[in-house]
XYZ file of C-alpha atoms in Angstrom:
697
model
C -25.552 14.257 -2.146
C -22.011 13.758 -2.011
C -19.085 11.704 -0.841
C -20.408 8.213 -0.278
C -20.559 7.021 3.336
C -19.007 3.645 4.013
C -22.194 1.794 3.936
C -22.620 2.813 0.298
C -19.431 1.172 -0.657
C -19.851 -1.977 1.207
C -19.723 -4.239 -1.733
C -16.086 -3.281 -2.319
C -15.173 -2.629 1.286
C -16.112 -6.154 2.313
C -13.353 -7.279 -0.165
C -10.925 -4.535 0.320
C -8.625 -6.029 2.908
C -7.864 -8.811 0.461
C -8.182 -7.265 -2.941
C -7.393 -3.628 -2.579
C -4.035 -3.554 -0.871
C -1.424 -0.895 -1.370
C 1.683 -2.249 -2.860
C 3.094 0.099 -5.464
C 5.634 2.770 -4.770
C 4.842 6.208 -3.622
C 6.129 9.386 -4.991
C 6.514 12.440 -2.768
C 3.109 14.061 -2.202
C 2.400 16.638 -4.978
C 0.505 19.971 -4.551
C -1.970 19.588 -1.631
C -2.061 15.857 -1.829
C -2.432 13.665 1.229
C -4.852 12.519 3.949
C -2.213 12.756 6.828
C -2.452 11.166 10.254
C -2.415 13.575 13.172
C 0.767 12.048 14.558
C 2.689 12.593 11.226
C 1.253 15.800 9.841
C 3.687 17.877 7.731
C 3.504 20.982 9.913
C 6.724 22.610 8.461
C 5.759 21.978 4.861
C 2.252 23.581 5.378
C 3.573 26.586 7.356
C 6.287 27.224 4.702
C 3.913 26.949 1.744
C 0.934 28.856 3.109
C 2.563 31.072 5.718
C 0.539 29.581 8.579
C 1.525 29.245 12.196
C 0.034 25.837 13.110
C 1.710 23.807 15.698
C 1.052 20.768 17.826
C -1.355 22.565 20.135
C -3.422 23.543 17.108
C -3.504 19.999 15.881
C -4.557 18.853 19.237
C -7.461 21.283 19.413
C -8.654 20.201 16.056
C -8.319 16.511 16.906
C -10.298 16.910 20.115
C -13.198 18.597 18.096
C -13.205 15.996 15.357
C -16.049 13.358 15.552
C -16.486 10.091 13.691
C -20.011 9.001 12.994
C -21.346 5.793 11.517
C -19.711 6.143 7.921
C -19.350 9.794 8.189
C -17.378 12.712 9.802
C -18.427 15.565 11.935
C -17.202 18.160 14.435
C -18.113 19.722 17.707
C -19.223 23.297 17.349
C -20.419 24.365 20.817
C -19.725 23.723 24.477
C -22.962 21.745 24.910
C -22.279 18.745 22.548
C -23.564 20.220 19.445
C -22.244 18.486 16.244
C -22.102 19.768 12.648
C -22.241 17.262 9.791
C -23.969 16.749 6.471
C -27.650 16.309 5.948
C -26.876 13.096 3.974
C -25.080 11.781 7.038
C -28.270 12.238 9.204
C -30.883 11.574 6.534
C -31.141 7.911 7.714
C -31.918 9.054 11.244
C -34.569 11.544 9.859
C -36.099 8.734 7.945
C -36.142 6.520 11.020
C -37.904 9.247 12.941
C -40.415 9.810 10.241
C -43.670 8.102 9.627
C -46.341 8.166 6.873
C -48.014 10.994 8.944
C -44.840 12.924 9.584
C -42.365 12.974 6.785
C -39.377 14.839 8.254
C -37.231 13.921 5.271
C -39.499 15.839 3.016
C -40.433 18.730 5.449
C -37.228 18.958 7.671
C -36.563 18.349 11.350
C -36.675 21.532 13.356
C -37.591 21.243 16.905
C -38.361 24.324 18.862
C -36.731 23.162 22.120
C -33.803 20.961 23.265
C -36.327 18.630 24.915
C -37.631 17.623 21.505
C -34.271 16.536 20.188
C -34.671 12.807 19.456
C -32.208 9.872 19.554
C -30.922 8.583 16.244
C -31.287 4.752 16.350
C -27.948 2.987 16.110
C -25.869 6.172 15.792
C -22.634 6.592 17.711
C -20.207 9.500 17.975
C -16.443 8.792 18.635
C -13.721 11.251 19.535
C -10.030 10.114 19.068
C -8.062 10.453 22.400
C -4.864 8.356 21.990
C -2.660 6.824 19.347
C -0.219 3.965 20.258
C 2.181 2.169 17.994
C 1.634 -1.568 18.198
C 3.387 -2.690 14.998
C 5.841 -5.138 16.593
C 3.091 -7.054 18.387
C 0.823 -7.445 15.284
C 3.584 -8.298 12.928
C 5.075 -10.767 15.463
C 1.806 -12.585 15.864
C 1.885 -13.754 12.240
C 5.551 -14.672 12.046
C 6.132 -18.138 10.419
C 2.394 -18.504 9.537
C 0.696 -18.603 6.163
C -2.781 -18.406 4.682
C -5.789 -18.569 6.987
C -3.589 -19.248 9.959
C -1.725 -16.062 9.338
C -4.964 -14.115 9.037
C -6.504 -15.534 12.183
C -3.364 -15.148 14.278
C -3.217 -11.569 13.345
C -6.840 -10.978 14.075
C -6.490 -12.697 17.503
C -3.637 -10.515 18.491
C -5.294 -7.388 17.295
C -8.442 -8.399 19.370
C -6.284 -8.925 22.379
C -4.668 -5.545 22.095
C -7.968 -3.906 21.786
C -9.360 -5.677 24.855
C -6.415 -4.912 27.005
C -6.843 -1.150 26.657
C -10.626 -0.822 26.372
C -11.804 -3.941 28.164
C -15.642 -3.999 28.546
C -15.994 -0.231 28.883
C -18.878 0.800 26.774
C -17.732 4.388 26.782
C -14.548 3.470 24.851
C -13.729 2.103 21.405
C -10.370 0.613 20.579
C -9.401 -0.169 17.134
C -6.065 -1.331 15.701
C -5.603 0.244 12.353
C -3.236 -0.977 9.605
C -1.405 1.880 8.089
C 0.743 1.790 4.907
C -0.866 -1.558 4.233
C 1.105 -3.515 6.849
C 3.906 -1.159 7.381
C 2.577 0.162 10.664
C -0.197 -0.784 13.101
C -1.497 1.823 15.451
C -3.992 1.443 18.319
C -6.663 4.301 18.178
C -8.473 4.796 21.296
C -11.845 6.714 21.129
C -14.286 8.190 23.630
C -17.658 6.783 22.446
C -21.107 8.298 22.883
C -24.074 6.178 21.905
C -26.903 8.688 22.726
C -26.806 10.891 19.694
C -29.831 13.007 19.076
C -31.094 14.867 16.003
C -31.131 18.612 16.471
C -31.748 20.077 12.985
C -32.030 18.943 9.385
C -33.399 20.933 6.549
C -35.871 19.704 3.956
C -34.398 17.027 1.688
C -34.811 19.224 -1.385
C -32.873 22.106 0.222
C -30.049 19.725 1.165
C -30.062 17.900 -2.208
C -31.050 20.494 -4.587
C -30.086 19.547 -8.092
C -30.355 15.856 -7.263
C -28.292 13.293 -9.027
C -27.523 15.428 -12.137
C -25.580 17.938 -9.784
C -24.048 15.251 -7.690
C -20.293 15.358 -7.948
C -20.519 18.560 -10.000
C -20.073 22.338 -9.325
C -21.587 24.950 -9.252
C -23.758 23.632 -6.389
C -26.670 25.125 -4.444
C -27.141 22.551 -1.652
C -27.593 23.154 2.056
C -26.105 19.678 2.817
C -25.779 20.324 6.568
C -27.359 18.913 9.748
C -26.828 19.152 13.542
C -26.708 16.345 16.084
C -26.014 16.516 19.881
C -24.242 13.946 22.154
C -25.885 13.126 25.393
C -24.720 11.130 28.406
C -27.004 10.108 31.389
C -29.805 12.027 29.724
C -27.999 15.305 29.563
C -25.966 17.079 26.809
C -22.242 16.442 27.140
C -20.115 19.381 28.101
C -17.581 19.824 25.266
C -15.213 22.694 26.007
C -12.939 21.482 23.164
C -15.021 22.597 20.283
C -14.367 24.478 17.057
C -15.392 28.196 16.966
C -18.091 28.931 14.483
C -17.040 31.517 11.846
C -20.165 32.915 10.067
C -18.051 34.618 7.489
C -17.247 33.027 4.075
C -13.636 32.441 3.068
C -11.905 34.341 0.305
C -10.186 32.815 -2.763
C -6.658 31.636 -1.931
C -7.459 31.285 1.845
C -5.843 28.101 3.420
C -8.196 25.333 4.426
C -7.929 22.201 6.426
C -10.292 19.216 6.483
C -10.359 17.007 9.508
C -12.241 13.738 8.961
C -12.283 10.017 8.523
C -11.720 9.211 4.784
C -13.010 5.663 4.236
C -10.734 3.933 1.874
C -8.129 4.722 -0.883
C -6.143 2.445 -3.036
C -3.485 4.688 -4.571
C -0.569 2.296 -4.498
C -2.161 -0.959 -5.884
C 0.116 -3.184 -7.931
C -0.853 -3.441 -11.582
C -2.160 -6.860 -11.053
C -4.576 -5.633 -8.377
C -5.635 -2.606 -10.487
C -6.397 -4.868 -13.330
C -8.435 -7.246 -11.213
C -10.397 -4.400 -9.850
C -10.926 -2.896 -13.334
C -11.735 -6.257 -15.068
C -13.801 -8.086 -12.439
C -14.889 -6.284 -9.329
C -15.928 -2.875 -10.565
C -17.834 -4.096 -13.594
C -19.840 -6.458 -11.396
C -20.452 -3.730 -8.775
C -21.618 -1.308 -11.421
C -23.996 -3.792 -12.963
C -25.520 -4.848 -9.608
C -25.777 -1.284 -8.263
C -27.535 -0.217 -11.451
C -29.971 -2.982 -11.474
C -30.829 -2.648 -7.820
C -31.366 1.142 -8.259
C -33.696 0.303 -11.015
C -35.716 -2.020 -8.855
C -35.993 0.577 -6.159
C -36.868 3.348 -8.488
C -39.784 1.157 -9.859
C -40.913 0.374 -6.434
C -40.898 4.085 -5.372
C -43.524 4.855 -7.976
C -46.113 2.386 -6.439
C -47.275 4.888 -3.748
C -46.518 7.647 -1.363
C -45.246 5.400 1.420
C -43.028 3.551 -1.065
C -41.585 6.780 -2.284
C -40.929 7.915 1.341
C -39.174 4.745 2.543
C -37.024 4.474 -0.531
C -35.734 7.976 -0.671
C -32.502 7.297 1.314
C -31.662 3.857 -0.309
C -32.086 5.331 -3.713
C -30.033 8.310 -2.762
C -27.198 6.004 -1.682
C -27.373 3.717 -4.681
C -27.130 6.650 -7.132
C -24.260 8.184 -5.341
C -22.416 4.834 -5.158
C -22.999 4.159 -8.876
C -21.471 7.514 -9.696
C -18.353 6.760 -7.576
C -17.945 3.274 -9.124
C -18.333 4.729 -12.550
C -15.700 7.323 -11.852
C -13.288 4.765 -10.524
C -13.783 2.607 -13.628
C -13.096 5.626 -15.798
C -9.780 6.183 -14.087
C -8.770 2.512 -14.453
C -9.615 2.618 -18.200
C -7.639 5.686 -18.810
C -4.389 4.603 -20.617
C -2.490 7.565 -19.398
C -3.473 6.951 -15.847
C -2.593 3.282 -15.977
C 0.729 4.112 -17.682
C 1.539 6.467 -14.793
C 0.766 3.627 -12.259
C 2.838 1.129 -14.223
C 5.787 3.521 -14.278
C 5.536 4.061 -10.537
C 5.547 0.376 -9.864
C 8.513 -0.306 -12.086
C 10.459 2.482 -10.333
C 10.033 0.821 -6.951
C 10.835 -2.543 -8.269
C 13.969 -1.338 -9.941
C 15.073 0.447 -6.813
C 14.566 -2.733 -4.811
C 16.509 -4.844 -7.341
C 19.380 -2.314 -7.095
C 19.737 -3.013 -3.373
C 20.763 -6.700 -3.011
C 20.266 -6.686 0.775
C 16.779 -5.181 0.429
C 15.848 -7.548 -2.445
C 16.962 -10.536 -0.416
C 14.985 -9.408 2.626
C 11.618 -8.833 0.899
C 11.852 -11.308 -2.026
C 9.418 -10.662 -4.848
C 6.057 -9.806 -3.332
C 4.783 -8.414 -6.755
C 5.001 -11.914 -8.230
C 3.210 -13.234 -5.101
C 0.397 -10.799 -5.768
C 0.158 -11.867 -9.442
C -0.262 -15.488 -8.240
C -2.890 -14.218 -5.796
C -4.723 -12.485 -8.595
C -5.085 -15.819 -10.490
C -6.697 -17.460 -7.372
C -8.775 -14.460 -6.648
C -10.387 -14.657 -10.256
C -11.702 -18.087 -9.442
C -12.906 -17.417 -5.819
C -14.249 -13.831 -6.200
C -17.802 -14.604 -7.360
C -18.602 -17.266 -4.858
C -16.933 -15.350 -2.030
C -18.867 -12.241 -2.960
C -22.228 -13.760 -3.336
C -22.202 -16.349 -0.497
C -20.310 -14.396 2.132
C -19.005 -10.917 1.649
C -22.250 -9.498 -0.076
C -24.636 -12.083 1.252
C -28.092 -10.634 1.918
C -27.191 -7.435 0.098
C -28.644 -4.596 2.153
C -31.230 -6.675 4.193
C -31.218 -5.659 7.845
C -33.096 -8.723 8.813
C -30.654 -11.022 7.107
C -27.770 -9.162 8.842
C -29.440 -9.749 12.222
C -29.974 -13.481 11.465
C -26.302 -13.911 10.382
C -25.004 -12.094 13.354
C -27.107 -14.182 15.815
C -26.330 -17.508 14.158
C -22.516 -16.898 14.158
C -22.454 -15.637 17.621
C -24.280 -18.786 18.798
C -21.795 -21.101 16.905
C -18.730 -19.190 18.199
C -20.139 -19.119 21.743
C -20.432 -22.883 21.705
C -16.596 -23.158 21.345
C -14.027 -22.828 24.098
C -13.024 -19.225 24.377
C -9.496 -19.835 23.091
C -10.790 -21.377 19.893
C -13.315 -18.606 18.911
C -12.739 -16.347 15.968
C -11.607 -12.860 16.830
C -14.566 -10.585 17.642
C -16.529 -13.218 19.445
C -15.524 -12.954 23.051
C -18.285 -12.691 25.696
C -17.728 -8.889 25.722
C -18.120 -8.794 21.924
C -21.327 -10.799 22.009
C -22.680 -8.483 24.745
C -21.836 -5.492 22.573
C -23.682 -7.164 19.653
C -26.690 -7.608 21.960
C -26.695 -3.938 22.700
C -26.751 -3.188 18.985
C -29.444 -5.785 18.274
C -31.700 -4.152 20.920
C -31.752 -0.851 19.059
C -35.226 -0.317 17.556
C -35.055 0.714 13.992
C -37.906 0.920 11.488
C -37.825 -1.868 8.841
C -39.602 -1.809 5.506
C -40.713 -5.389 4.720
C -41.195 -4.309 1.047
C -37.546 -3.124 0.837
C -36.371 -6.267 2.686
C -38.027 -8.505 0.085
C -36.448 -6.479 -2.803
C -33.029 -6.854 -1.264
C -33.220 -10.629 -0.656
C -34.879 -11.358 -3.885
C -32.163 -9.412 -5.786
C -29.292 -11.013 -3.809
C -30.706 -14.634 -4.489
C -31.399 -13.986 -8.095
C -28.012 -12.555 -8.713
C -26.401 -15.508 -6.876
C -28.219 -17.967 -9.027
C -27.311 -15.967 -12.088
C -23.611 -15.674 -11.436
C -22.965 -19.071 -9.799
C -25.451 -20.856 -12.100
C -28.519 -23.049 -11.256
C -26.412 -26.223 -11.074
C -24.036 -24.925 -8.348
C -24.233 -27.036 -5.175
C -24.434 -24.014 -2.879
C -27.173 -22.313 -5.032
C -29.196 -25.477 -4.986
C -28.870 -25.446 -1.112
C -29.925 -21.713 -1.025
C -33.001 -22.119 -3.348
C -34.154 -25.544 -3.031
C -37.419 -25.818 -5.070
C -38.358 -22.158 -4.548
C -37.720 -19.022 -6.605
C -35.934 -16.124 -5.166
C -39.079 -14.227 -5.038
C -40.885 -16.913 -2.980
C -37.968 -17.333 -0.635
C -37.783 -13.577 0.061
C -41.491 -13.304 0.721
C -41.485 -16.341 2.993
C -38.476 -15.261 5.003
C -39.457 -11.724 5.468
C -43.180 -12.363 6.285
C -42.322 -15.246 8.588
C -39.390 -13.940 10.598
C -39.693 -12.258 13.954
C -36.307 -10.529 13.785
C -37.891 -7.073 13.246
C -38.762 -7.228 16.934
C -35.777 -6.225 19.191
C -37.155 -8.330 22.065
C -36.991 -11.491 19.889
C -33.501 -10.563 18.717
C -32.412 -10.458 22.285
C -34.019 -13.848 22.951
C -32.415 -15.386 19.902
C -28.974 -14.083 20.754
C -29.100 -15.988 24.041
C -29.972 -19.362 22.291
C -27.651 -22.206 21.398
C -27.519 -23.303 17.696
C -29.799 -26.145 18.571
C -32.306 -23.797 20.149
C -32.107 -21.518 17.204
C -32.898 -24.492 14.894
C -35.942 -25.276 17.026
C -37.066 -21.729 17.175
C -39.192 -21.997 14.091
C -37.963 -18.692 12.786
C -37.618 -19.195 8.897
C -34.839 -16.637 8.377
C -32.714 -17.979 11.164
C -33.269 -21.463 9.817
C -32.211 -20.278 6.308
C -28.998 -18.831 7.597
C -28.228 -21.852 9.671
C -28.645 -24.134 6.701
C -26.301 -22.209 4.533
C -23.738 -20.676 6.940
C -21.290 -23.689 6.783
C -20.866 -23.242 3.059
C -20.472 -19.506 3.507
C -17.726 -19.840 6.146
C -16.033 -22.519 4.046
C -15.554 -20.181 1.156
C -14.479 -17.510 3.536
C -11.733 -19.873 4.798
C -10.721 -20.528 1.211
C -10.537 -16.832 0.533
C -8.322 -16.275 3.615
C -6.025 -19.045 2.526
C -5.653 -18.198 -0.977
C -6.185 -14.452 -1.161
C -6.297 -12.282 2.065
C -3.553 -14.197 3.828
C -0.970 -14.098 1.017
C -2.092 -10.552 0.142
C -1.437 -9.324 3.616
C 1.983 -11.026 3.659
C 2.975 -9.453 0.282
C 1.572 -6.097 1.316
C 3.761 -6.113 4.497
C 6.849 -6.758 2.340
C 6.014 -4.011 -0.143
C 5.447 -1.567 2.733
C 8.936 -2.465 4.020
C 10.295 -1.736 0.558
C 8.476 1.594 0.319
C 9.874 2.618 3.766
C 13.440 1.640 2.661
C 13.321 3.420 -0.596
C 11.142 6.489 0.162
C 11.318 6.901 3.949
C 8.330 7.252 6.218
C 7.385 10.882 5.711
C 4.465 9.845 3.434
C 0.801 9.699 4.156
C -0.879 6.233 4.305
C -3.943 5.234 2.500
C -7.275 6.105 4.005
C -8.742 3.563 6.569
C -11.662 5.390 8.047
C -9.442 6.819 10.680
C -8.896 10.462 11.597
C -6.916 12.386 9.006
C -6.093 15.993 8.222
C -5.715 17.301 4.649
C -4.544 20.852 3.727
C -5.353 23.091 0.678
C -6.789 26.454 -0.394
C -9.896 27.905 -1.713
C -9.464 27.647 -5.508
C -11.398 27.072 -8.704
C -10.084 25.114 -11.699
C -9.858 25.340 -15.487
C -10.723 22.335 -17.619
C -10.747 22.340 -21.472
C -10.710 26.092 -21.641
C -13.635 26.477 -19.132
C -12.727 28.182 -15.801
C -14.977 27.315 -12.774
C -14.872 29.871 -10.006
C -14.619 28.656 -6.420
C -17.905 30.102 -5.011
C -21.718 30.031 -5.619
C -24.050 32.510 -4.004
C -27.539 31.899 -2.566
C -28.942 34.030 -5.350
C -27.903 31.356 -7.858
C -30.306 28.923 -6.190
C -33.273 30.969 -7.401
C -31.767 31.403 -10.856
C -31.310 27.721 -11.182
C -34.792 26.882 -9.815
C -37.070 25.535 -12.510
C -39.904 24.317 -10.290
C -39.475 20.681 -11.498
C -37.531 17.994 -9.700
C -34.595 17.867 -9.017
C -34.235 21.651 -9.675
C -37.196 22.745 -7.602
C -36.178 24.863 -4.662
C -37.595 23.886 -1.285
C -40.829 25.663 -0.144
C -39.178 27.420 2.819
C -36.452 28.811 0.539
C -39.011 30.065 -1.972
C -41.028 31.747 0.779
C -37.890 33.419 2.114
C -36.656 34.714 -1.287
C -37.559 38.311 -0.588
C -35.645 38.211 2.737
C -32.575 36.139 2.279
C -29.258 37.734 1.487
C -28.688 36.480 -1.994
C -24.973 37.574 -2.044
C -24.149 35.103 0.784
C -21.639 32.480 -0.332
C -23.505 29.222 -0.529
C -21.010 26.479 -1.488
C -17.263 26.755 -2.222
C -14.471 24.478 -3.495
C -10.914 23.883 -2.316
C -7.900 21.851 -3.243
C -8.149 19.639 -0.148
C -7.645 15.870 -0.708
C -10.727 13.919 0.423
C -12.607 10.715 -0.229
C -15.762 8.957 0.861
C -16.041 8.979 4.676
C -14.961 12.560 4.709
C -18.627 13.543 4.399
C -19.411 16.002 7.143
C -15.824 16.795 7.881
C -15.283 20.347 9.178
C -13.509 22.694 6.861
C -11.242 24.817 8.977
C -9.349 28.038 8.492
C -5.837 28.849 9.709
C -7.254 30.084 13.008
C -8.827 26.711 13.699
C -12.328 28.009 13.097
C -14.933 26.116 11.232
C -16.074 27.655 7.927
C -17.990 24.835 6.375
C -18.768 21.094 6.078
C -17.339 19.178 3.157
C -19.992 17.237 1.314
C -18.824 16.274 -2.166
C -15.982 16.333 -4.651
C -16.146 17.591 -8.197
C -16.497 15.162 -11.135
C -12.631 15.061 -11.559
C -12.267 13.726 -7.970
C -14.031 10.489 -8.732
C -10.797 8.709 -9.508
C -9.445 9.968 -6.058
C -9.331 6.369 -4.812
C -6.332 5.844 -7.048
C -4.719 9.185 -7.294
C -4.865 12.968 -6.693
C -4.683 15.645 -9.366
C -4.060 19.076 -7.738
C -5.020 20.922 -10.932
C -8.473 19.396 -11.112
C -9.563 17.582 -7.905
C -11.677 19.738 -5.711
C -13.522 19.379 -2.328
C -17.126 20.801 -2.363
C -18.196 22.506 0.897
C -21.379 24.073 2.248
C -20.281 27.263 3.901
C -21.052 28.291 7.484
C -22.138 31.567 6.017
C -24.965 29.880 4.138
C -25.961 27.642 7.196
C -26.014 30.830 9.401
C -28.099 32.791 6.801
C -30.477 29.701 6.505
C -30.918 29.408 10.315
C -31.512 33.114 10.644
C -33.689 33.995 7.676
C -35.190 30.840 6.205
C -35.781 28.579 9.242
C -35.904 31.090 12.174
C -33.657 29.060 14.544
C -32.685 31.616 17.186
C -31.617 29.035 19.804
C -29.101 27.421 17.453
C -27.731 30.721 16.445
C -27.299 31.644 20.080
C -25.487 28.398 20.798
C -23.134 28.898 17.770
C -22.350 32.357 19.120
C -24.053 34.145 16.206
C -25.747 37.491 16.778
C -29.348 37.451 15.642
């Protein structure tokens, strides 16, 4: 696979707003570093360095063709709503559309006609249309407040801003995004499409040839590509603003741009925050991810259906584990940590040398050191009871959403938490109505694992653990809740969402009853977290952002926030410890690498086409573009604004990319449009797609 989608990093992302906040100084972007916003892209720098002629019109065309999916990125590549992304970004949809009789993950999804394109449950596609600065309003909302009150006031104002612009319009998404960790707040307005259909996906083995051993490595021979289409009123959406398909491979040294939605970076953490991440959060995440992966791998050996339904979850866990392992490696590298320490000291010294600035911002670094102490005590209960409660269980998520909506709806509108207006609850209802296949076996594994880890980390004698478990074991609770709940039925979910807390309690559903019984404790630890950690952290982060602007100016890129960004670079290999890696692989290398045994067994369709396929076609390539998880599926674009590939991975050196960028070693891995075209033409016989892409047969 590739870059992790956001759902694969949920265990950290749920804590990120409070624990992973930028706060150390920034140096000027080096080499091709930077995930730049479209309203602050360094046009002159790029044109001067690479001899390009990009301008605002070029940026607007790219922005209008960029698409944000659930946890991934994509691009429009035809005038009829056709979207290019990665296979690993659509494999969840492929699995949802599959059955024991028709395993499209294994065999591929290749409908002969447009009428056979099927809707992906729960998938949405969003295109950014407007960016508005709302910094003064958001910052003003928290003036004079501290702790949980500060967090809630900010959240309420953000919610108000979003509602003012998008209202109840289901075709729009409004999102206030924090940039520079409190230095700026921008309202991003998107055009949203919720009828997204699967057009094409190759076999899993073609998309993920080499499996976990090749993941985050290069050379690669993976066709990690898939196509979707956006529909509205039952018809494909007309999309004149799309990228032109270029079926030719780039050459070494060619300039490349990546437009996508990088999920989260933490490149300017204070030393106190880096140490907390290194010493507490990442080790726990690594341990839990590893153990859960082991449970799923064991389950997958119990039968063909178990293997089929566990493919995507195992895929995600393995990818996530590798990411966390790489992050931990960066944070345990003395040289890396010394660089971060020096950068922090530089900013602090610059602030101290300016009495007016020092008086204005105080000492936010000391504040964050105090927060780190509180965080150490609260992290485990907050993680296990609230942020990561239920682990990956869809059924638990449904129950939690329904219970909290009912409790908030019972309050006067003015007293509700942000995100629980009547319009928000109606939107939740639409999401709950989506029919998605659920594996009871996996649900039991997830709940059992969460409960057993909660008991292990918080101890048997913990009051909240006693309330969760009662006299039952985690295994017994998981089996009882999953077998007894009706929440797999969308019709029942709709009924439950309309109930009061009292009606929910009387509904007889065991999972809803379980969440109701334990939700007060979960929300109490959340309030403690906001008061002692996220509130003070946000305050300190805002002050450090002000210091950074004062010292370094504003011509810097902000951390990634799963908002649209553009990076620039060039097709280029790298040298490490005397070994030079060239920037391209060719299709012929797939057959040379094929052993016939998993995970190096070439897909059957590719083996059948060996005598016909052009083996000299560039398959995958690398470039110096700066990307991170969430960039999966991002279009890789040439200087003309044509799409030449879809980014799907980074090399092994990029795993520390959350905390820094090394232009000598960090590389983006891309599947080329040349390879996709050759596959559609010769391997899969897809003339209708080729015609739509403007490729001659």
